[in-house]
Amino acid sequence: MPALAAAPATLRFATEEWPPFFSAALPGNGLTGTLLEAVLQRMDATARIDYFPWKRAMQLGLNDRRYAGALAMFRTPEREKLCYFSSAVGSRQTVLAYLKDEPVTAARLEDLRGVRIGTVAGYSNGEAFDTLVRSGLLTVDEGLNNEMNLRKLLHRRFSAVVVEKRMLRYTLAGGGYTQAERERIVVAENLFPERSVHVCFQRTEEGLKRQRAFDEAAREVDLARIERDYWRTIGQTARLPPPHQ
């Protein structure tokens, strides 16, 4: 009898529901889940993704020994001390969303002084933005997730929210929003640079080995092609709210 092939190793990761990038309801656990799985297959491994609110996901993914790491994170100086970052597994484009009838005009982040801005607790919104928040120049109100922040924006609890562009598009295209609500929201795309995201492997000896193996495997995977194919698969046709003129 031929020997049975060993089953692929299962690496467990923590993240939050963040469609279309991560979601148990989407094919392959979302776009980034699909990219992750493609790389792990080259390592003869597979992923198990568990979903939590973001701060809880970071806590478990980076500290609980049952997990390999947290998904997917922006690379910052502070986080370099918490984990080993993989090579990029996609990117995110942050925008500022606000109401069409109450426009927020800003040529640079500093111009947002005095504007009440909704953010998500535990998120990094870029070094420039985060530094202005820490210095007290910008006023933010941290919410549990993007969905709640968008609802607060529509109810005028915030003047603006910081949100990822494709996540905003996907959320507004869902059945939870009316056409009138979609048309109320506009965005400014000029304030934040596009940023890469990474797997954050636990800062342990095993985590370092996994990060190095992941990066080696990722060099053999055409992530850009997989991403293009994925958008076609889920029919990403909803239009982004227009920039305010």
PDB file of C-alpha atoms in Angstrom:
ATOM      1  CA  MET A   1       0.000   0.000   0.000  1.00  0.00           C
ATOM      2  CA  PRO A   2       1.429   3.422  -0.868  1.00  0.00           C
ATOM      3  CA  ALA A   3       2.111   5.651   2.102  1.00  0.00           C
ATOM      4  CA  LEU A   4      -0.565   8.261   2.714  1.00  0.00           C
ATOM      5  CA  ALA A   5       0.571  11.844   2.081  1.00  0.00           C
ATOM      6  CA  ALA A   6       0.841  13.966   5.203  1.00  0.00           C
ATOM      7  CA  ALA A   7      -1.986  16.439   5.638  1.00  0.00           C
ATOM      8  CA  PRO A   8      -1.058  20.108   5.106  1.00  0.00           C
ATOM      9  CA  ALA A   9      -0.206  21.997   8.262  1.00  0.00           C
ATOM     10  CA  THR A  10      -2.937  24.382   9.431  1.00  0.00           C
ATOM     11  CA  LEU A  11      -1.893  27.860  10.541  1.00  0.00           C
ATOM     12  CA  ARG A  12      -4.461  29.737  12.574  1.00  0.00           C
ATOM     13  CA  PHE A  13      -4.868  33.508  12.192  1.00  0.00           C
ATOM     14  CA  ALA A  14      -7.034  36.156  13.844  1.00  0.00           C
ATOM     15  CA  THR A  15      -8.667  39.081  12.076  1.00  0.00           C
ATOM     16  CA  GLU A  16     -11.979  40.927  11.877  1.00  0.00           C
ATOM     17  CA  GLU A  17     -14.801  40.818   9.358  1.00  0.00           C
ATOM     18  CA  TRP A  18     -13.704  43.451   6.861  1.00  0.00           C
ATOM     19  CA  PRO A  19     -15.294  42.737   3.474  1.00  0.00           C
ATOM     20  CA  PRO A  20     -14.275  42.563   0.737  1.00  0.00           C
ATOM     21  CA  PHE A  21     -10.785  41.863   2.133  1.00  0.00           C
ATOM     22  CA  PHE A  22     -11.765  39.440   4.927  1.00  0.00           C
ATOM     23  CA  SER A  23     -15.139  37.789   5.414  1.00  0.00           C
ATOM     24  CA  ALA A  24     -16.390  34.302   6.196  1.00  0.00           C
ATOM     25  CA  ALA A  25     -19.291  35.054   3.824  1.00  0.00           C
ATOM     26  CA  LEU A  26     -17.058  35.606   0.766  1.00  0.00           C
ATOM     27  CA  PRO A  27     -15.237  33.070  -1.409  1.00  0.00           C
ATOM     28  CA  GLY A  28     -11.861  32.211   0.065  1.00  0.00           C
ATOM     29  CA  ASN A  29     -12.505  34.355   3.170  1.00  0.00           C
ATOM     30  CA  GLY A  30     -12.282  37.500   1.042  1.00  0.00           C
ATOM     31  CA  LEU A  31      -9.587  38.919  -1.216  1.00  0.00           C
ATOM     32  CA  THR A  32      -6.751  38.946   1.316  1.00  0.00           C
ATOM     33  CA  GLY A  33      -7.796  35.558   2.644  1.00  0.00           C
ATOM     34  CA  THR A  34      -7.488  34.235  -0.913  1.00  0.00           C
ATOM     35  CA  LEU A  35      -4.026  35.777  -1.338  1.00  0.00           C
ATOM     36  CA  LEU A  36      -2.945  34.303   1.993  1.00  0.00           C
ATOM     37  CA  GLU A  37      -4.156  30.833   1.067  1.00  0.00           C
ATOM     38  CA  ALA A  38      -2.343  30.949  -2.295  1.00  0.00           C
ATOM     39  CA  VAL A  39       0.968  31.586  -0.530  1.00  0.00           C
ATOM     40  CA  LEU A  40       0.361  29.006   2.190  1.00  0.00           C
ATOM     41  CA  GLN A  41      -0.295  26.345  -0.455  1.00  0.00           C
ATOM     42  CA  ARG A  42       3.285  26.856  -1.634  1.00  0.00           C
ATOM     43  CA  MET A  43       4.335  26.128   1.959  1.00  0.00           C
ATOM     44  CA  ASP A  44       2.217  22.937   2.012  1.00  0.00           C
ATOM     45  CA  ALA A  45      -0.012  24.618   4.567  1.00  0.00           C
ATOM     46  CA  THR A  46      -3.518  25.969   4.849  1.00  0.00           C
ATOM     47  CA  ALA A  47      -5.146  28.759   6.858  1.00  0.00           C
ATOM     48  CA  ARG A  48      -7.816  28.772   9.538  1.00  0.00           C
ATOM     49  CA  ILE A  49      -9.128  32.316  10.002  1.00  0.00           C
ATOM     50  CA  ASP A  50     -11.035  33.269  13.143  1.00  0.00           C
ATOM     51  CA  TYR A  51     -12.999  36.530  13.329  1.00  0.00           C
ATOM     52  CA  PHE A  52     -13.151  38.972  16.252  1.00  0.00           C
ATOM     53  CA  PRO A  53     -13.467  42.721  16.815  1.00  0.00           C
ATOM     54  CA  TRP A  54     -10.161  44.244  15.704  1.00  0.00           C
ATOM     55  CA  LYS A  55      -8.558  44.958  19.084  1.00  0.00           C
ATOM     56  CA  ARG A  56      -9.391  41.427  20.237  1.00  0.00           C
ATOM     57  CA  ALA A  57      -8.049  39.984  16.978  1.00  0.00           C
ATOM     58  CA  MET A  58      -4.723  41.750  17.520  1.00  0.00           C
ATOM     59  CA  GLN A  59      -4.509  40.569  21.117  1.00  0.00           C
ATOM     60  CA  LEU A  60      -5.156  36.928  20.243  1.00  0.00           C
ATOM     61  CA  GLY A  61      -3.229  36.843  16.990  1.00  0.00           C
ATOM     62  CA  LEU A  62      -0.072  38.340  18.470  1.00  0.00           C
ATOM     63  CA  ASN A  63      -0.087  36.718  21.927  1.00  0.00           C
ATOM     64  CA  ASP A  64      -2.140  33.527  22.030  1.00  0.00           C
ATOM     65  CA  ARG A  65       0.067  30.523  21.210  1.00  0.00           C
ATOM     66  CA  ARG A  66      -2.816  28.851  19.367  1.00  0.00           C
ATOM     67  CA  TYR A  67      -2.371  31.445  16.607  1.00  0.00           C
ATOM     68  CA  ALA A  68       0.356  32.044  14.049  1.00  0.00           C
ATOM     69  CA  GLY A  69      -0.402  35.756  13.817  1.00  0.00           C
ATOM     70  CA  ALA A  70      -2.867  38.512  12.957  1.00  0.00           C
ATOM     71  CA  LEU A  71      -4.216  39.612   9.546  1.00  0.00           C
ATOM     72  CA  ALA A  72      -3.611  41.927   7.759  1.00  0.00           C
ATOM     73  CA  MET A  73      -1.729  44.843   9.204  1.00  0.00           C
ATOM     74  CA  PHE A  74      -0.072  48.064   8.149  1.00  0.00           C
ATOM     75  CA  ARG A  75       3.612  48.223   8.986  1.00  0.00           C
ATOM     76  CA  THR A  76       4.434  50.882  11.583  1.00  0.00           C
ATOM     77  CA  PRO A  77       7.473  51.494  13.839  1.00  0.00           C
ATOM     78  CA  GLU A  78       5.399  50.635  16.917  1.00  0.00           C
ATOM     79  CA  ARG A  79       4.151  47.370  15.437  1.00  0.00           C
ATOM     80  CA  GLU A  80       7.648  46.291  14.393  1.00  0.00           C
ATOM     81  CA  LYS A  81       8.183  45.552  18.091  1.00  0.00           C
ATOM     82  CA  LEU A  82       5.091  43.344  18.259  1.00  0.00           C
ATOM     83  CA  CYS A  83       5.517  40.881  15.414  1.00  0.00           C
ATOM     84  CA  TYR A  84       7.437  39.802  12.309  1.00  0.00           C
ATOM     85  CA  PHE A  85       5.950  41.341   9.165  1.00  0.00           C
ATOM     86  CA  SER A  86       5.649  39.333   5.977  1.00  0.00           C
ATOM     87  CA  SER A  87       6.091  40.740   2.514  1.00  0.00           C
ATOM     88  CA  ALA A  88       3.050  42.598   1.184  1.00  0.00           C
ATOM     89  CA  VAL A  89      -0.234  40.738   0.649  1.00  0.00           C
ATOM     90  CA  GLY A  90      -2.115  43.528  -1.075  1.00  0.00           C
ATOM     91  CA  SER A  91      -2.674  47.190  -0.355  1.00  0.00           C
ATOM     92  CA  ARG A  92      -5.271  49.590   1.044  1.00  0.00           C
ATOM     93  CA  GLN A  93      -6.295  53.102  -0.016  1.00  0.00           C
ATOM     94  CA  THR A  94      -7.637  55.210   2.838  1.00  0.00           C
ATOM     95  CA  VAL A  95     -10.081  58.036   2.071  1.00  0.00           C
ATOM     96  CA  LEU A  96     -11.964  60.646   4.054  1.00  0.00           C
ATOM     97  CA  ALA A  97     -15.737  60.236   3.719  1.00  0.00           C
ATOM     98  CA  TYR A  98     -18.225  62.983   4.601  1.00  0.00           C
ATOM     99  CA  LEU A  99     -21.716  64.180   3.746  1.00  0.00           C
ATOM    100  CA  LYS A 100     -22.388  65.915   0.461  1.00  0.00           C
ATOM    101  CA  ASP A 101     -24.455  68.629   2.121  1.00  0.00           C
ATOM    102  CA  GLU A 102     -21.787  69.248   4.800  1.00  0.00           C
ATOM    103  CA  PRO A 103     -18.515  69.165   2.838  1.00  0.00           C
ATOM    104  CA  VAL A 104     -15.139  68.934   4.549  1.00  0.00           C
ATOM    105  CA  THR A 105     -12.502  70.803   2.579  1.00  0.00           C
ATOM    106  CA  ALA A 106      -8.859  69.909   3.205  1.00  0.00           C
ATOM    107  CA  ALA A 107      -5.749  70.106   1.033  1.00  0.00           C
ATOM    108  CA  ARG A 108      -3.677  68.346   3.694  1.00  0.00           C
ATOM    109  CA  LEU A 109      -4.276  66.494   6.942  1.00  0.00           C
ATOM    110  CA  GLU A 110      -3.493  69.525   9.086  1.00  0.00           C
ATOM    111  CA  ASP A 111      -6.502  71.274   7.538  1.00  0.00           C
ATOM    112  CA  LEU A 112      -8.760  68.811   9.407  1.00  0.00           C
ATOM    113  CA  ARG A 113      -8.094  70.567  12.698  1.00  0.00           C
ATOM    114  CA  GLY A 114     -11.401  71.136  14.482  1.00  0.00           C
ATOM    115  CA  VAL A 115     -13.213  68.453  12.444  1.00  0.00           C
ATOM    116  CA  ARG A 116     -14.715  65.575  14.439  1.00  0.00           C
ATOM    117  CA  ILE A 117     -13.454  62.462  12.686  1.00  0.00           C
ATOM    118  CA  GLY A 118     -14.637  58.902  13.206  1.00  0.00           C
ATOM    119  CA  THR A 119     -11.957  56.180  13.297  1.00  0.00           C
ATOM    120  CA  VAL A 120     -11.891  52.535  14.389  1.00  0.00           C
ATOM    121  CA  ALA A 121     -10.230  51.637  17.694  1.00  0.00           C
ATOM    122  CA  GLY A 122      -6.880  49.925  17.162  1.00  0.00           C
ATOM    123  CA  TYR A 123      -6.493  50.943  13.507  1.00  0.00           C
ATOM    124  CA  SER A 124      -3.419  52.662  12.136  1.00  0.00           C
ATOM    125  CA  ASN A 125      -4.427  55.319   9.613  1.00  0.00           C
ATOM    126  CA  GLY A 126      -0.911  56.164   8.480  1.00  0.00           C
ATOM    127  CA  GLU A 127       2.028  57.625  10.366  1.00  0.00           C
ATOM    128  CA  ALA A 128       1.204  61.204   9.402  1.00  0.00           C
ATOM    129  CA  PHE A 129      -2.430  60.989  10.545  1.00  0.00           C
ATOM    130  CA  ASP A 130      -1.624  58.999  13.699  1.00  0.00           C
ATOM    131  CA  THR A 131       1.071  61.491  14.709  1.00  0.00           C
ATOM    132  CA  LEU A 132      -1.354  64.406  14.389  1.00  0.00           C
ATOM    133  CA  VAL A 133      -3.867  62.528  16.545  1.00  0.00           C
ATOM    134  CA  ARG A 134      -1.264  61.761  19.226  1.00  0.00           C
ATOM    135  CA  SER A 135      -0.185  65.412  19.262  1.00  0.00           C
ATOM    136  CA  GLY A 136      -3.790  66.510  19.853  1.00  0.00           C
ATOM    137  CA  LEU A 137      -3.995  68.475  16.609  1.00  0.00           C
ATOM    138  CA  LEU A 138      -6.750  66.240  15.198  1.00  0.00           C
ATOM    139  CA  THR A 139      -9.904  65.222  17.061  1.00  0.00           C
ATOM    140  CA  VAL A 140     -10.994  61.605  16.586  1.00  0.00           C
ATOM    141  CA  ASP A 141     -13.793  59.515  18.051  1.00  0.00           C
ATOM    142  CA  GLU A 142     -12.965  55.802  18.044  1.00  0.00           C
ATOM    143  CA  GLY A 143     -15.731  53.393  17.139  1.00  0.00           C
ATOM    144  CA  LEU A 144     -15.979  49.610  17.170  1.00  0.00           C
ATOM    145  CA  ASN A 145     -15.982  49.154  13.387  1.00  0.00           C
ATOM    146  CA  ASN A 146     -16.432  50.893  10.037  1.00  0.00           C
ATOM    147  CA  GLU A 147     -20.096  49.958   9.702  1.00  0.00           C
ATOM    148  CA  MET A 148     -20.988  51.753  12.935  1.00  0.00           C
ATOM    149  CA  ASN A 149     -18.928  54.772  11.916  1.00  0.00           C
ATOM    150  CA  LEU A 150     -20.738  55.080   8.584  1.00  0.00           C
ATOM    151  CA  ARG A 151     -24.090  54.958  10.377  1.00  0.00           C
ATOM    152  CA  LYS A 152     -22.934  57.689  12.752  1.00  0.00           C
ATOM    153  CA  LEU A 153     -21.819  59.772   9.793  1.00  0.00           C
ATOM    154  CA  LEU A 154     -25.229  59.479   8.170  1.00  0.00           C
ATOM    155  CA  HIS A 155     -26.803  60.568  11.481  1.00  0.00           C
ATOM    156  CA  ARG A 156     -24.381  63.529  11.644  1.00  0.00           C
ATOM    157  CA  ARG A 157     -22.611  62.233  14.736  1.00  0.00           C
ATOM    158  CA  PHE A 158     -19.315  62.744  12.890  1.00  0.00           C
ATOM    159  CA  SER A 159     -18.288  65.374  10.375  1.00  0.00           C
ATOM    160  CA  ALA A 160     -16.165  62.777   8.554  1.00  0.00           C
ATOM    161  CA  VAL A 161     -14.871  59.227   8.851  1.00  0.00           C
ATOM    162  CA  VAL A 162     -11.594  57.642   7.823  1.00  0.00           C
ATOM    163  CA  VAL A 163     -12.294  54.477   5.844  1.00  0.00           C
ATOM    164  CA  GLU A 164     -10.725  52.220   3.209  1.00  0.00           C
ATOM    165  CA  LYS A 165     -11.905  52.996  -0.320  1.00  0.00           C
ATOM    166  CA  ARG A 166     -12.895  49.523  -1.518  1.00  0.00           C
ATOM    167  CA  MET A 167     -14.346  48.590   1.845  1.00  0.00           C
ATOM    168  CA  LEU A 168     -16.562  51.690   1.629  1.00  0.00           C
ATOM    169  CA  ARG A 169     -17.629  50.813  -1.905  1.00  0.00           C
ATOM    170  CA  TYR A 170     -18.456  47.245  -0.953  1.00  0.00           C
ATOM    171  CA  THR A 171     -20.366  48.229   2.191  1.00  0.00           C
ATOM    172  CA  LEU A 172     -22.499  50.878   0.496  1.00  0.00           C
ATOM    173  CA  ALA A 173     -23.318  48.477  -2.334  1.00  0.00           C
ATOM    174  CA  GLY A 174     -24.890  46.075   0.171  1.00  0.00           C
ATOM    175  CA  GLY A 175     -28.560  45.906   0.973  1.00  0.00           C
ATOM    176  CA  GLY A 176     -28.260  47.839   4.215  1.00  0.00           C
ATOM    177  CA  TYR A 177     -28.170  51.245   2.516  1.00  0.00           C
ATOM    178  CA  THR A 178     -30.703  53.044   0.380  1.00  0.00           C
ATOM    179  CA  GLN A 179     -29.783  54.795  -2.844  1.00  0.00           C
ATOM    180  CA  ALA A 180     -30.460  58.127  -1.128  1.00  0.00           C
ATOM    181  CA  GLU A 181     -27.993  57.256   1.639  1.00  0.00           C
ATOM    182  CA  ARG A 182     -25.337  56.237  -0.873  1.00  0.00           C
ATOM    183  CA  GLU A 183     -25.725  59.527  -2.701  1.00  0.00           C
ATOM    184  CA  ARG A 184     -25.259  61.506   0.523  1.00  0.00           C
ATOM    185  CA  ILE A 185     -21.677  60.258   1.003  1.00  0.00           C
ATOM    186  CA  VAL A 186     -18.724  61.724  -0.896  1.00  0.00           C
ATOM    187  CA  VAL A 187     -14.997  61.185  -0.412  1.00  0.00           C
ATOM    188  CA  ALA A 188     -11.672  62.992  -0.514  1.00  0.00           C
ATOM    189  CA  GLU A 189      -8.973  60.753  -1.977  1.00  0.00           C
ATOM    190  CA  ASN A 190      -6.029  63.149  -1.799  1.00  0.00           C
ATOM    191  CA  LEU A 191      -5.120  62.991   1.881  1.00  0.00           C
ATOM    192  CA  PHE A 192      -3.741  59.476   2.373  1.00  0.00           C
ATOM    193  CA  PRO A 193      -1.125  57.480   0.431  1.00  0.00           C
ATOM    194  CA  GLU A 194      -1.806  53.906  -0.629  1.00  0.00           C
ATOM    195  CA  ARG A 195      -0.238  51.483   1.850  1.00  0.00           C
ATOM    196  CA  SER A 196       0.732  47.816   1.727  1.00  0.00           C
ATOM    197  CA  VAL A 197      -0.621  45.298   4.240  1.00  0.00           C
ATOM    198  CA  HIS A 198       1.176  42.302   5.719  1.00  0.00           C
ATOM    199  CA  VAL A 199       0.752  39.151   7.733  1.00  0.00           C
ATOM    200  CA  CYS A 200       1.907  39.878  11.290  1.00  0.00           C
ATOM    201  CA  PHE A 201       3.537  36.670  12.569  1.00  0.00           C
ATOM    202  CA  GLN A 202       4.017  36.312  16.316  1.00  0.00           C
ATOM    203  CA  ARG A 203       7.335  37.617  17.604  1.00  0.00           C
ATOM    204  CA  THR A 204       8.695  34.207  18.572  1.00  0.00           C
ATOM    205  CA  GLU A 205      11.340  31.908  17.159  1.00  0.00           C
ATOM    206  CA  GLU A 206       8.606  29.911  15.415  1.00  0.00           C
ATOM    207  CA  GLY A 207       7.005  33.102  14.149  1.00  0.00           C
ATOM    208  CA  LEU A 208      10.282  34.210  12.564  1.00  0.00           C
ATOM    209  CA  LYS A 209      10.642  30.852  10.806  1.00  0.00           C
ATOM    210  CA  ARG A 210       7.098  31.122   9.471  1.00  0.00           C
ATOM    211  CA  GLN A 211       7.619  34.691   8.288  1.00  0.00           C
ATOM    212  CA  ARG A 212      10.760  33.721   6.366  1.00  0.00           C
ATOM    213  CA  ALA A 213       9.068  30.672   4.826  1.00  0.00           C
ATOM    214  CA  PHE A 214       6.049  32.791   3.878  1.00  0.00           C
ATOM    215  CA  ASP A 215       8.180  35.434   2.149  1.00  0.00           C
ATOM    216  CA  GLU A 216      10.076  32.781   0.209  1.00  0.00           C
ATOM    217  CA  ALA A 217       6.825  31.158  -0.944  1.00  0.00           C
ATOM    218  CA  ALA A 218       5.237  34.522  -1.827  1.00  0.00           C
ATOM    219  CA  ARG A 219       7.970  35.182  -4.400  1.00  0.00           C
ATOM    220  CA  GLU A 220       6.618  32.236  -6.396  1.00  0.00           C
ATOM    221  CA  VAL A 221       2.985  33.429  -6.420  1.00  0.00           C
ATOM    222  CA  ASP A 222       1.474  35.959  -8.837  1.00  0.00           C
ATOM    223  CA  LEU A 223      -0.536  37.858  -6.250  1.00  0.00           C
ATOM    224  CA  ALA A 224      -1.459  40.656  -8.676  1.00  0.00           C
ATOM    225  CA  ARG A 225      -3.115  38.170 -11.061  1.00  0.00           C
ATOM    226  CA  ILE A 226      -4.992  36.476  -8.213  1.00  0.00           C
ATOM    227  CA  GLU A 227      -6.278  39.859  -7.065  1.00  0.00           C
ATOM    228  CA  ARG A 228      -7.507  40.804 -10.557  1.00  0.00           C
ATOM    229  CA  ASP A 229      -9.260  37.458 -10.890  1.00  0.00           C
ATOM    230  CA  TYR A 230     -10.862  37.809  -7.474  1.00  0.00           C
ATOM    231  CA  TRP A 231     -12.458  41.177  -8.217  1.00  0.00           C
ATOM    232  CA  ARG A 232     -13.980  39.669 -11.354  1.00  0.00           C
ATOM    233  CA  THR A 233     -15.231  36.686  -9.348  1.00  0.00           C
ATOM    234  CA  ILE A 234     -17.189  38.694  -6.794  1.00  0.00           C
ATOM    235  CA  GLY A 235     -18.409  41.243  -9.342  1.00  0.00           C
ATOM    236  CA  GLN A 236     -16.880  44.352  -7.800  1.00  0.00           C
ATOM    237  CA  THR A 237     -18.994  46.741  -9.841  1.00  0.00           C
ATOM    238  CA  ALA A 238     -20.361  49.153  -7.244  1.00  0.00           C
ATOM    239  CA  ARG A 239     -19.186  52.712  -7.831  1.00  0.00           C
ATOM    240  CA  LEU A 240     -17.250  54.652  -5.243  1.00  0.00           C
ATOM    241  CA  PRO A 241     -18.944  57.816  -3.989  1.00  0.00           C
ATOM    242  CA  PRO A 242     -17.593  60.700  -6.081  1.00  0.00           C
ATOM    243  CA  PRO A 243     -14.974  63.130  -4.753  1.00  0.00           C
ATOM    244  CA  HIS A 244     -16.551  66.438  -3.748  1.00  0.00           C
ATOM    245  CA  GLN A 245     -16.035  69.152  -6.349  1.00  0.00           C
TER     246      GLN A 245
END
